């Protein structure tokens, strides 16, 4: 701060130093003809009184960054509110509002509160009714809670609709089955023997690569077979054994009779055509299918007894998935009887009907299982929570004493859907008996040991009989998550649409569906007449 008095005594200037030199804070011009020493003395006295005050204000503003100002106007805007006593009190208002929000957070919302339909309506009502801050906080809380309830209810409704969509049969696929069944009764070519008599010995020839597929979905079966053959380096060395139920047998037979996949060989058999599948051999499974409480659990009201306020949408989705009717289907349990259904085979690859084969699977037969029965991909070593981070604790109720006593919650789970089975080693183990005994225990406990279908009893039955194979052989989760890594998907040998979003359903993920649909023959008359192209 500097004071300059001109030599002529006509002006007095007060300056403040800055980065750019000096800034004139105050300049007083004095008329030369009328000035007197007395006047000058009084002026200097007044300035001497003001200078300390101006110095203090300047120091404060400088500390706040006023030295960046390039004009007296900038300094005035900074000093003006302080000189006039005007300070920004927005911080205090925010603190007061926080205090009010905390007060109304735990209080009951007054009865009869009429909530605005939107935020703009709330602002309008505030203006018209002159709401105080407390009333506004109550209105805001009530609106937020109402919105949360509506979103939650909408999410649960969406999950229920997805569950019903996943459990139902699309009209187009039902049409395909009916038309092919009708063709079986009217067209001799649709009834021709599969395979031809000259190829029957190959059905038990262990020099061939044998695949087993159990399904009642004709379209899905065609994709599995077609993708396997097109991806194979030796399609003439492939034998497919397709098992279906009695109602689908005629349609399934018609499809593969009218659409041969040579040079590969396809056998289609219904469960009714296996002499081994008797009530004596599968008593537990008959009980599973026919037990009233079990059927009510899988086919009944899926909302009854569920407190939606105490569960999360994700947990609810898992419970719905566990109640899929397919889990009490005999076709879904048939995989545990493969050694008995194919007594002459030594090794097979089992495939689910919701997979697509993208690579030659011949090397699977060369994997040394080291005396184990089941070559499978482990599902406990990935990052995603839905598919590849599964341990026994994800499938079993460890509060049940039998489960807690016999199983380790941190043991790694493995995947069904693409498995290489050594049937010779299997026949030496008691896997089927273990499977049956644990199914009986779960039935006795009213399904309190586990809920989810065929995998939990298989995890127990195959315990100690699983050989881990490279994860690139089997990529899972395409029916659960739409954020699947596309590059990893393209490299996988088998991609698995396990989950609700099957590629033949409208709820399937659009960007993942083309990997499946490219193996559908849309030029086929049955496919076109049932409008399968339009429906998917």
Coordinates of C-alpha atoms in Angstrom, one line a residue:
X1 CA 0.0 0.0 0.0
X2 CA 1.5 3.4 -1.1
X3 CA 0.4 7.1 -0.8
X4 CA 1.5 9.4 -3.6
X5 CA 1.2 13.3 -3.4
X6 CA 1.9 15.0 -6.7
X7 CA 4.5 17.9 -6.7
X8 CA 1.9 20.3 -7.7
X9 CA -0.2 19.2 -4.7
X10 CA -3.1 18.8 -7.1
X11 CA -3.7 15.1 -6.6
X12 CA -3.3 12.3 -4.0
X13 CA -3.2 8.7 -5.1
X14 CA -3.5 5.4 -3.0
X15 CA -2.0 2.4 -4.8
X16 CA -1.7 -1.3 -4.1
X17 CA 1.0 -3.6 -5.5
X18 CA 0.1 -6.6 -7.7
X19 CA 1.7 -9.0 -10.2
X20 CA 1.2 -6.5 -13.0
X21 CA 2.6 -3.4 -11.2
X22 CA 0.5 -1.0 -9.2
X23 CA -3.3 -0.7 -9.1
X24 CA -4.8 2.6 -8.2
X25 CA -7.3 2.1 -5.4
X26 CA -8.2 5.8 -4.8
X27 CA -7.3 9.0 -6.5
X28 CA -8.2 12.4 -5.2
X29 CA -7.9 15.5 -7.3
X30 CA -7.5 18.8 -5.5
X31 CA -8.2 22.1 -7.2
X32 CA -5.0 24.1 -7.1
X33 CA -6.5 27.5 -6.7
X34 CA -8.7 26.7 -3.7
X35 CA -6.5 24.3 -1.7
X36 CA -5.1 25.4 1.6
X37 CA -2.7 23.8 4.0
X38 CA -5.5 23.4 6.5
X39 CA -7.6 21.5 4.0
X40 CA -4.7 19.4 3.1
X41 CA -4.0 18.6 6.7
X42 CA -7.6 17.5 7.3
X43 CA -7.5 15.3 4.2
X44 CA -4.3 13.6 5.2
X45 CA -5.8 13.1 8.7
X46 CA -8.9 11.3 7.2
X47 CA -6.7 9.2 5.0
X48 CA -4.5 8.2 7.9
X49 CA -7.7 6.9 9.6
X50 CA -9.0 5.0 6.6
X51 CA -5.7 3.4 5.4
X52 CA -5.4 0.7 8.1
X53 CA -9.0 -0.4 7.4
X54 CA -8.4 -0.5 3.6
X55 CA -5.1 -2.4 4.2
X56 CA -6.9 -5.1 6.2
X57 CA -9.6 -5.6 3.6
X58 CA -7.0 -5.7 0.8
X59 CA -5.0 -8.4 2.7
X60 CA -8.2 -10.5 3.2
X61 CA -9.1 -10.3 -0.5
X62 CA -5.5 -11.0 -1.5
X63 CA -5.6 -14.2 0.5
X64 CA -8.7 -15.3 -1.3
X65 CA -7.1 -14.8 -4.7
X66 CA -8.0 -11.2 -5.5
X67 CA -4.5 -10.7 -6.7
X68 CA -5.7 -12.4 -9.9
X69 CA -8.1 -9.5 -10.5
X70 CA -7.0 -7.2 -13.3
X71 CA -9.3 -4.2 -12.6
X72 CA -10.6 -2.1 -9.8
X73 CA -14.1 -3.4 -10.7
X74 CA -13.1 -7.0 -9.9
X75 CA -11.8 -5.8 -6.5
X76 CA -15.0 -4.0 -5.9
X77 CA -17.1 -7.1 -6.5
X78 CA -15.0 -8.9 -3.9
X79 CA -15.0 -6.1 -1.3
X80 CA -18.5 -4.8 -1.9
X81 CA -20.5 -7.7 -0.2
X82 CA -18.1 -7.4 2.9
X83 CA -18.4 -3.7 3.1
X84 CA -22.1 -3.9 2.9
X85 CA -22.4 -6.9 5.3
X86 CA -23.7 -9.3 2.5
X87 CA -22.1 -12.7 2.8
X88 CA -23.0 -16.0 1.0
X89 CA -25.1 -18.1 3.5
X90 CA -25.9 -21.0 1.1
X91 CA -23.7 -23.3 3.2
X92 CA -25.8 -22.6 6.3
X93 CA -29.0 -23.2 4.4
X94 CA -27.7 -26.6 3.2
X95 CA -26.8 -27.6 6.7
X96 CA -30.2 -26.5 8.0
X97 CA -31.9 -28.6 5.2
X98 CA -29.7 -31.6 6.1
X99 CA -30.9 -31.2 9.7
X100 CA -34.6 -31.2 8.6
X101 CA -34.1 -34.2 6.4
X102 CA -32.5 -36.2 9.3
X103 CA -35.5 -35.2 11.5
X104 CA -38.2 -36.4 9.1
X105 CA -36.2 -39.6 8.1
X106 CA -37.4 -41.6 11.1
X107 CA -40.8 -39.9 11.6
X108 CA -44.1 -41.2 10.4
X109 CA -45.4 -39.6 7.3
X110 CA -48.6 -37.7 8.2
X111 CA -51.8 -39.5 7.2
X112 CA -53.8 -38.1 4.2
X113 CA -50.7 -36.6 2.5
X114 CA -51.6 -36.1 -1.1
X115 CA -48.5 -36.7 -3.2
X116 CA -47.8 -34.7 -6.4
X117 CA -47.7 -36.6 -9.6
X118 CA -44.3 -35.2 -10.6
X119 CA -41.5 -33.0 -9.4
X120 CA -42.9 -30.0 -11.4
X121 CA -46.2 -30.5 -9.6
X122 CA -44.4 -30.5 -6.3
X123 CA -42.7 -27.1 -7.2
X124 CA -46.0 -25.7 -8.2
X125 CA -47.7 -26.8 -5.0
X126 CA -44.8 -25.3 -3.0
X127 CA -45.4 -21.9 -4.6
X128 CA -49.1 -22.0 -4.2
X129 CA -49.3 -23.4 -0.7
X130 CA -46.2 -21.8 0.7
X131 CA -44.8 -25.0 2.1
X132 CA -42.2 -24.7 4.8
X133 CA -39.0 -26.7 4.6
X134 CA -40.3 -29.5 6.9
X135 CA -43.4 -30.1 4.8
X136 CA -41.3 -30.1 1.7
X137 CA -39.0 -32.7 3.2
X138 CA -42.0 -34.9 4.1
X139 CA -43.4 -34.6 0.6
X140 CA -40.0 -35.4 -0.9
X141 CA -39.5 -38.5 1.3
X142 CA -43.1 -39.8 0.6
X143 CA -42.6 -39.3 -3.2
X144 CA -39.2 -41.2 -3.1
X145 CA -40.6 -44.1 -1.1
X146 CA -43.5 -44.4 -3.4
X147 CA -41.2 -44.4 -6.4
X148 CA -39.0 -47.1 -4.8
X149 CA -42.1 -49.3 -4.1
X150 CA -43.2 -49.0 -7.7
X151 CA -39.8 -49.8 -9.1
X152 CA -39.5 -52.8 -6.8
X153 CA -42.9 -54.1 -7.7
X154 CA -42.2 -53.6 -11.4
X155 CA -38.9 -55.6 -11.0
X156 CA -40.7 -58.5 -9.4
X157 CA -43.4 -58.5 -12.1
X158 CA -40.7 -58.5 -14.8
X159 CA -39.0 -61.5 -13.1
X160 CA -42.3 -63.4 -12.9
X161 CA -43.0 -62.7 -16.6
X162 CA -39.6 -63.9 -17.6
X163 CA -40.0 -67.0 -15.5
X164 CA -43.3 -67.8 -17.2
X165 CA -41.9 -67.0 -20.7
X166 CA -38.9 -69.3 -20.0
X167 CA -41.1 -72.1 -18.8
X168 CA -43.6 -72.0 -21.6
X169 CA -43.3 -73.4 -25.1
X170 CA -43.4 -70.8 -27.9
X171 CA -46.2 -71.2 -30.3
X172 CA -43.9 -71.6 -33.3
X173 CA -41.9 -74.5 -31.7
X174 CA -45.2 -76.2 -30.6
X175 CA -46.3 -75.8 -34.2
X176 CA -43.1 -77.5 -35.5
X177 CA -43.6 -80.4 -33.2
X178 CA -47.3 -80.9 -34.2
X179 CA -46.6 -80.6 -37.9
X180 CA -43.7 -83.1 -37.8
X181 CA -45.8 -85.5 -35.7
X182 CA -48.6 -85.3 -38.3
X183 CA -45.9 -85.9 -41.0
X184 CA -44.8 -89.0 -39.2
X185 CA -48.3 -90.6 -39.4
X186 CA -48.8 -89.7 -43.1
X187 CA -45.4 -89.9 -44.7
X188 CA -43.5 -93.1 -44.9
X189 CA -40.2 -91.3 -45.4
X190 CA -40.6 -89.6 -42.0
X191 CA -40.9 -93.1 -40.5
X192 CA -37.9 -94.6 -42.0
X193 CA -35.5 -96.4 -39.7
X194 CA -32.8 -94.3 -38.0
X195 CA -30.1 -95.1 -38.7
X196 CA -30.4 -97.3 -41.7
X197 CA -29.9 -101.0 -40.9
X198 CA -26.4 -101.1 -42.4
X199 CA -25.3 -98.5 -39.8
X200 CA -26.8 -100.1 -36.7
X201 CA -23.5 -101.8 -35.7
X202 CA -21.9 -98.4 -35.5
X203 CA -24.2 -97.4 -32.6
X204 CA -22.0 -99.4 -30.3
X205 CA -18.7 -99.0 -32.1
X206 CA -16.2 -97.4 -29.7
X207 CA -13.9 -96.2 -32.5
X208 CA -16.6 -93.6 -33.3
X209 CA -17.2 -90.4 -31.2
X210 CA -20.5 -90.8 -29.5
X211 CA -22.6 -87.8 -28.4
X212 CA -25.7 -88.1 -26.1
X213 CA -28.5 -85.5 -26.2
X214 CA -31.6 -85.7 -24.1
X215 CA -34.4 -83.2 -25.1
X216 CA -38.0 -82.6 -26.1
X217 CA -37.1 -79.5 -28.2
X218 CA -36.8 -80.4 -31.9
X219 CA -35.5 -77.1 -33.0
X220 CA -32.8 -77.0 -30.3
X221 CA -31.8 -80.6 -31.1
X222 CA -31.3 -79.7 -34.7
X223 CA -29.0 -76.8 -33.8
X224 CA -26.9 -78.9 -31.5
X225 CA -26.5 -81.7 -34.1
X226 CA -25.9 -79.3 -37.0
X227 CA -23.4 -77.1 -35.2
X228 CA -21.5 -80.2 -34.0
X229 CA -21.2 -81.7 -37.5
X230 CA -20.3 -78.4 -39.2
X231 CA -17.6 -77.7 -36.7
X232 CA -16.1 -81.2 -36.8
X233 CA -13.0 -82.1 -38.8
X234 CA -14.2 -85.7 -39.0
X235 CA -18.0 -85.6 -39.3
X236 CA -18.1 -89.1 -40.6
X237 CA -16.8 -90.3 -37.2
X238 CA -19.8 -88.8 -35.3
X239 CA -22.7 -90.8 -33.8
X240 CA -25.5 -88.9 -32.1
X241 CA -27.9 -90.6 -29.7
X242 CA -30.9 -88.4 -29.2
X243 CA -33.3 -89.3 -26.3
X244 CA -36.7 -87.7 -26.1
X245 CA -40.1 -88.4 -24.4
X246 CA -43.0 -90.3 -25.8
X247 CA -45.0 -87.3 -27.0
X248 CA -42.1 -85.8 -28.9
X249 CA -40.7 -89.0 -30.3
X250 CA -42.7 -89.0 -33.6
X251 CA -41.8 -85.3 -34.4
X252 CA -38.2 -85.7 -33.5
X253 CA -37.9 -88.9 -35.6
X254 CA -39.6 -87.1 -38.5
X255 CA -37.2 -84.2 -38.4
X256 CA -34.0 -86.2 -38.6
X257 CA -35.5 -88.7 -41.1
X258 CA -36.5 -85.9 -43.5
X259 CA -33.3 -83.8 -42.8
X260 CA -30.4 -86.3 -42.8
X261 CA -27.0 -85.0 -41.5
X262 CA -24.8 -87.4 -43.4
X263 CA -22.0 -88.4 -43.1
X264 CA -22.8 -88.4 -39.4
X265 CA -25.1 -91.0 -37.9
X266 CA -28.2 -90.1 -35.8
X267 CA -30.2 -92.4 -33.6
X268 CA -33.5 -91.2 -32.1
X269 CA -35.1 -93.1 -29.2
X270 CA -37.9 -92.4 -26.8
X271 CA -37.7 -93.1 -23.1
X272 CA -40.5 -95.7 -23.7
X273 CA -38.1 -97.7 -26.0
X274 CA -35.5 -98.3 -23.3
X275 CA -36.1 -101.6 -21.6
X276 CA -34.0 -100.6 -18.6
X277 CA -36.1 -97.6 -17.7
X278 CA -38.6 -99.3 -15.5
X279 CA -40.2 -98.3 -12.2
X280 CA -38.0 -100.7 -10.4
X281 CA -34.8 -99.0 -11.7
X282 CA -36.0 -95.4 -11.3
X283 CA -38.4 -95.4 -8.3
X284 CA -37.1 -92.1 -6.9
X285 CA -37.6 -90.2 -10.1
X286 CA -41.1 -91.5 -10.5
X287 CA -41.8 -90.2 -7.0
X288 CA -40.2 -86.8 -7.9
X289 CA -42.5 -86.5 -10.9
X290 CA -45.7 -87.6 -9.2
X291 CA -45.4 -86.4 -5.6
X292 CA -48.2 -83.8 -5.0
X293 CA -46.1 -81.5 -2.9
X294 CA -43.3 -81.6 -5.4
X295 CA -45.6 -80.9 -8.3
X296 CA -47.2 -78.0 -6.4
X297 CA -43.8 -76.6 -5.7
X298 CA -42.8 -76.5 -9.3
X299 CA -46.1 -76.0 -11.0
X300 CA -48.0 -74.0 -8.3
X301 CA -48.2 -70.4 -7.3
X302 CA -44.7 -69.1 -7.2
X303 CA -45.6 -66.0 -5.2
X304 CA -47.5 -67.8 -2.4
X305 CA -45.5 -67.9 0.8
X306 CA -42.9 -65.4 -0.4
X307 CA -42.4 -62.1 1.5
X308 CA -41.3 -59.8 -1.3
X309 CA -40.5 -57.1 1.2
X310 CA -37.8 -59.3 2.8
X311 CA -36.1 -60.5 -0.4
X312 CA -34.1 -58.9 -3.1
X313 CA -35.0 -59.2 -6.8
X314 CA -31.8 -61.2 -7.4
X315 CA -32.7 -63.7 -4.7
X316 CA -36.2 -63.9 -6.0
X317 CA -34.9 -64.6 -9.5
X318 CA -32.7 -67.4 -8.1
X319 CA -35.7 -68.9 -6.4
X320 CA -37.8 -68.8 -9.5
X321 CA -35.0 -70.4 -11.5
X322 CA -34.9 -73.2 -8.9
X323 CA -38.7 -73.8 -9.5
X324 CA -38.4 -74.4 -13.2
X325 CA -40.6 -77.4 -14.1
X326 CA -37.8 -78.9 -16.1
X327 CA -36.1 -80.0 -12.9
X328 CA -38.6 -82.7 -12.2
X329 CA -38.6 -84.0 -15.8
X330 CA -37.3 -87.5 -16.4
X331 CA -35.4 -86.2 -19.5
X332 CA -33.4 -83.9 -17.2
X333 CA -32.4 -86.8 -14.9
X334 CA -31.6 -89.3 -17.6
X335 CA -27.9 -88.3 -17.7
X336 CA -27.4 -90.2 -14.5
X337 CA -28.4 -93.5 -16.3
X338 CA -26.1 -93.1 -19.3
X339 CA -24.0 -96.2 -18.4
X340 CA -27.1 -98.4 -18.2
X341 CA -28.8 -96.9 -21.3
X342 CA -25.6 -97.5 -23.4
X343 CA -24.0 -100.6 -21.9
X344 CA -21.7 -101.2 -24.9
X345 CA -20.1 -97.7 -25.0
X346 CA -16.9 -96.8 -23.2
X347 CA -16.8 -93.0 -23.5
X348 CA -19.4 -90.4 -24.5
X349 CA -19.8 -86.6 -24.6
X350 CA -23.0 -85.4 -23.0
X351 CA -24.6 -82.2 -24.4
X352 CA -27.5 -80.1 -23.2
X353 CA -30.0 -78.9 -25.8
X354 CA -29.1 -75.2 -25.2
X355 CA -25.5 -75.4 -26.5
X356 CA -23.9 -74.5 -29.7
X357 CA -20.7 -76.2 -30.9
X358 CA -18.1 -73.9 -32.5
X359 CA -15.0 -76.1 -32.6
X360 CA -14.0 -79.6 -33.4
X361 CA -14.7 -81.7 -30.2
X362 CA -12.6 -84.7 -31.3
X363 CA -9.7 -83.8 -28.9
X364 CA -12.1 -84.4 -25.9
X365 CA -11.7 -88.1 -26.5
X366 CA -7.9 -87.7 -26.1
X367 CA -8.1 -86.1 -22.7
X368 CA -6.7 -88.3 -19.9
X369 CA -9.2 -88.2 -17.1
X370 CA -6.7 -89.9 -14.8
X371 CA -9.2 -92.5 -13.7
X372 CA -12.0 -90.0 -13.1
X373 CA -15.5 -90.4 -14.5
X374 CA -16.5 -86.9 -15.4
X375 CA -14.5 -84.4 -17.4
X376 CA -16.1 -81.0 -16.7
X377 CA -15.3 -77.3 -16.5
X378 CA -15.1 -75.9 -12.9
X379 CA -17.3 -73.0 -12.1
X380 CA -15.6 -71.4 -9.1
X381 CA -12.7 -69.6 -10.7
X382 CA -14.3 -66.7 -12.5
X383 CA -15.2 -63.2 -11.6
X384 CA -18.9 -63.0 -12.5
X385 CA -21.3 -63.8 -9.7
X386 CA -24.0 -65.5 -11.8
X387 CA -22.0 -68.3 -13.4
X388 CA -18.3 -68.7 -12.8
X389 CA -18.1 -68.1 -9.0
X390 CA -20.0 -71.1 -7.7
X391 CA -19.2 -73.3 -4.7
X392 CA -21.2 -75.9 -2.9
X393 CA -22.6 -73.2 -0.6
X394 CA -24.4 -71.7 -3.6
X395 CA -26.4 -74.9 -4.1
X396 CA -26.9 -76.4 -0.7
X397 CA -28.5 -75.5 2.6
X398 CA -25.7 -75.8 5.1
X399 CA -28.0 -75.2 8.0
X400 CA -29.3 -78.8 7.4
X401 CA -27.3 -81.2 9.6
X402 CA -26.8 -83.8 6.9
X403 CA -25.4 -81.2 4.5
X404 CA -23.2 -79.6 7.1
X405 CA -21.8 -83.0 8.1
X406 CA -21.0 -84.4 4.7
X407 CA -20.1 -81.4 2.5
X408 CA -17.6 -78.6 2.3
X409 CA -19.3 -75.2 1.6
X410 CA -16.1 -73.9 -0.2
X411 CA -15.7 -76.9 -2.5
X412 CA -15.7 -76.0 -6.2
X413 CA -18.7 -76.7 -8.3
X414 CA -18.6 -77.8 -11.9
X415 CA -20.9 -77.5 -14.9
X416 CA -23.4 -79.8 -16.6
X417 CA -24.0 -79.2 -20.3
X418 CA -20.8 -80.4 -21.9
X419 CA -19.2 -83.4 -20.1
X420 CA -16.9 -86.1 -21.2
X421 CA -17.9 -89.3 -19.4
X422 CA -15.7 -92.4 -19.0
X423 CA -18.4 -95.0 -18.8
X424 CA -16.0 -97.8 -17.9
X425 CA -14.8 -95.9 -14.8
X426 CA -18.4 -94.9 -14.1
X427 CA -19.6 -98.5 -14.0
X428 CA -17.1 -99.3 -11.3
X429 CA -18.4 -96.5 -9.0
X430 CA -21.6 -96.3 -7.1
X431 CA -22.6 -92.9 -8.5
X432 CA -26.2 -93.8 -9.4
X433 CA -26.9 -95.3 -5.9
X434 CA -25.5 -92.2 -4.2
X435 CA -27.6 -89.9 -6.5
X436 CA -30.8 -91.9 -5.6
X437 CA -30.0 -91.9 -1.8
X438 CA -29.6 -88.2 -1.6
X439 CA -32.7 -87.6 -3.7
X440 CA -34.6 -89.7 -1.2
X441 CA -33.2 -87.7 1.7
X442 CA -34.1 -84.4 0.1
X443 CA -37.7 -85.6 -0.5
X444 CA -37.9 -86.7 3.2
X445 CA -36.8 -83.2 4.2
X446 CA -39.4 -81.6 2.0
X447 CA -36.7 -80.1 -0.3
X448 CA -34.9 -78.3 2.5
X449 CA -31.5 -79.6 1.6
X450 CA -31.4 -78.0 -1.9
X451 CA -33.9 -76.6 -4.3
X452 CA -32.2 -76.5 -7.7
X453 CA -32.9 -79.6 -9.9
X454 CA -30.3 -82.1 -11.1
X455 CA -27.0 -80.4 -10.4
X456 CA -26.9 -80.6 -6.6
X457 CA -27.4 -84.3 -6.3
X458 CA -24.9 -84.8 -9.1
X459 CA -22.4 -82.6 -7.3
X460 CA -22.7 -85.1 -4.4
X461 CA -22.8 -88.3 -6.5
X462 CA -19.7 -87.3 -8.6
X463 CA -17.8 -86.1 -5.6
X464 CA -14.2 -87.3 -6.0
X465 CA -14.9 -88.4 -9.6
X466 CA -14.5 -85.1 -11.5
X467 CA -11.5 -84.2 -13.6
X468 CA -11.3 -80.4 -14.4
X469 CA -10.9 -79.5 -18.1
X470 CA -9.9 -76.3 -19.7
X471 CA -12.6 -73.6 -19.4
X472 CA -12.3 -72.7 -23.1
X473 CA -14.1 -76.0 -23.8
X474 CA -17.3 -74.8 -22.3
X475 CA -18.4 -71.1 -21.9
X476 CA -21.5 -70.7 -19.7
X477 CA -24.0 -68.0 -18.8
X478 CA -25.3 -66.8 -22.2
X479 CA -28.9 -67.2 -20.9
X480 CA -28.1 -65.1 -17.7
X481 CA -26.0 -62.1 -18.6
X482 CA -26.1 -59.9 -21.7
X483 CA -22.5 -58.5 -20.9
X484 CA -20.9 -61.7 -22.2
X485 CA -17.4 -61.0 -23.6
X486 CA -17.9 -61.5 -27.4
X487 CA -14.2 -62.2 -28.1
X488 CA -14.1 -65.0 -25.5
X489 CA -17.4 -66.3 -26.8
X490 CA -16.0 -66.6 -30.3
X491 CA -13.0 -68.6 -29.1
X492 CA -15.0 -71.0 -26.9
X493 CA -15.5 -74.6 -28.2
X494 CA -19.0 -74.9 -26.7
X495 CA -21.2 -71.9 -25.8
X496 CA -24.0 -72.6 -23.4
X497 CA -27.3 -70.6 -23.2
X498 CA -28.0 -71.8 -19.6
X499 CA -30.4 -69.6 -17.9
X500 CA -33.8 -68.2 -18.8
X501 CA -32.9 -66.2 -21.9
X502 CA -32.9 -69.1 -24.4
X503 CA -32.1 -68.0 -28.0
X504 CA -35.4 -69.5 -29.3
X505 CA -37.4 -67.3 -26.9
X506 CA -38.3 -63.7 -27.3
X507 CA -36.6 -62.9 -24.0
X508 CA -33.2 -64.1 -25.4
X509 CA -30.4 -61.5 -25.8
X510 CA -30.5 -60.1 -29.3
X511 CA -26.7 -59.7 -29.7
X512 CA -26.1 -63.3 -28.5
X513 CA -28.9 -64.9 -30.6
X514 CA -27.1 -64.9 -34.0
X515 CA -24.5 -67.4 -32.7
X516 CA -27.4 -69.8 -32.4
X517 CA -29.7 -68.9 -35.3
X518 CA -27.0 -69.3 -37.9
X519 CA -27.4 -73.1 -37.5
X520 CA -31.2 -72.9 -38.1
X521 CA -32.3 -73.9 -41.6
X522 CA -34.8 -71.1 -42.3
X523 CA -35.3 -72.4 -45.9
X524 CA -36.9 -75.6 -44.5
X525 CA -40.7 -75.8 -45.2
X526 CA -41.6 -76.7 -41.7
X527 CA -39.5 -73.9 -40.2
X528 CA -41.1 -71.4 -42.7
X529 CA -44.7 -72.6 -42.2
X530 CA -44.4 -72.3 -38.4
X531 CA -43.0 -68.8 -38.8
X532 CA -40.0 -69.5 -36.6
X533 CA -38.0 -66.8 -38.4
X534 CA -40.7 -64.3 -37.5
X535 CA -40.9 -65.3 -33.8
X536 CA -37.2 -65.2 -33.1

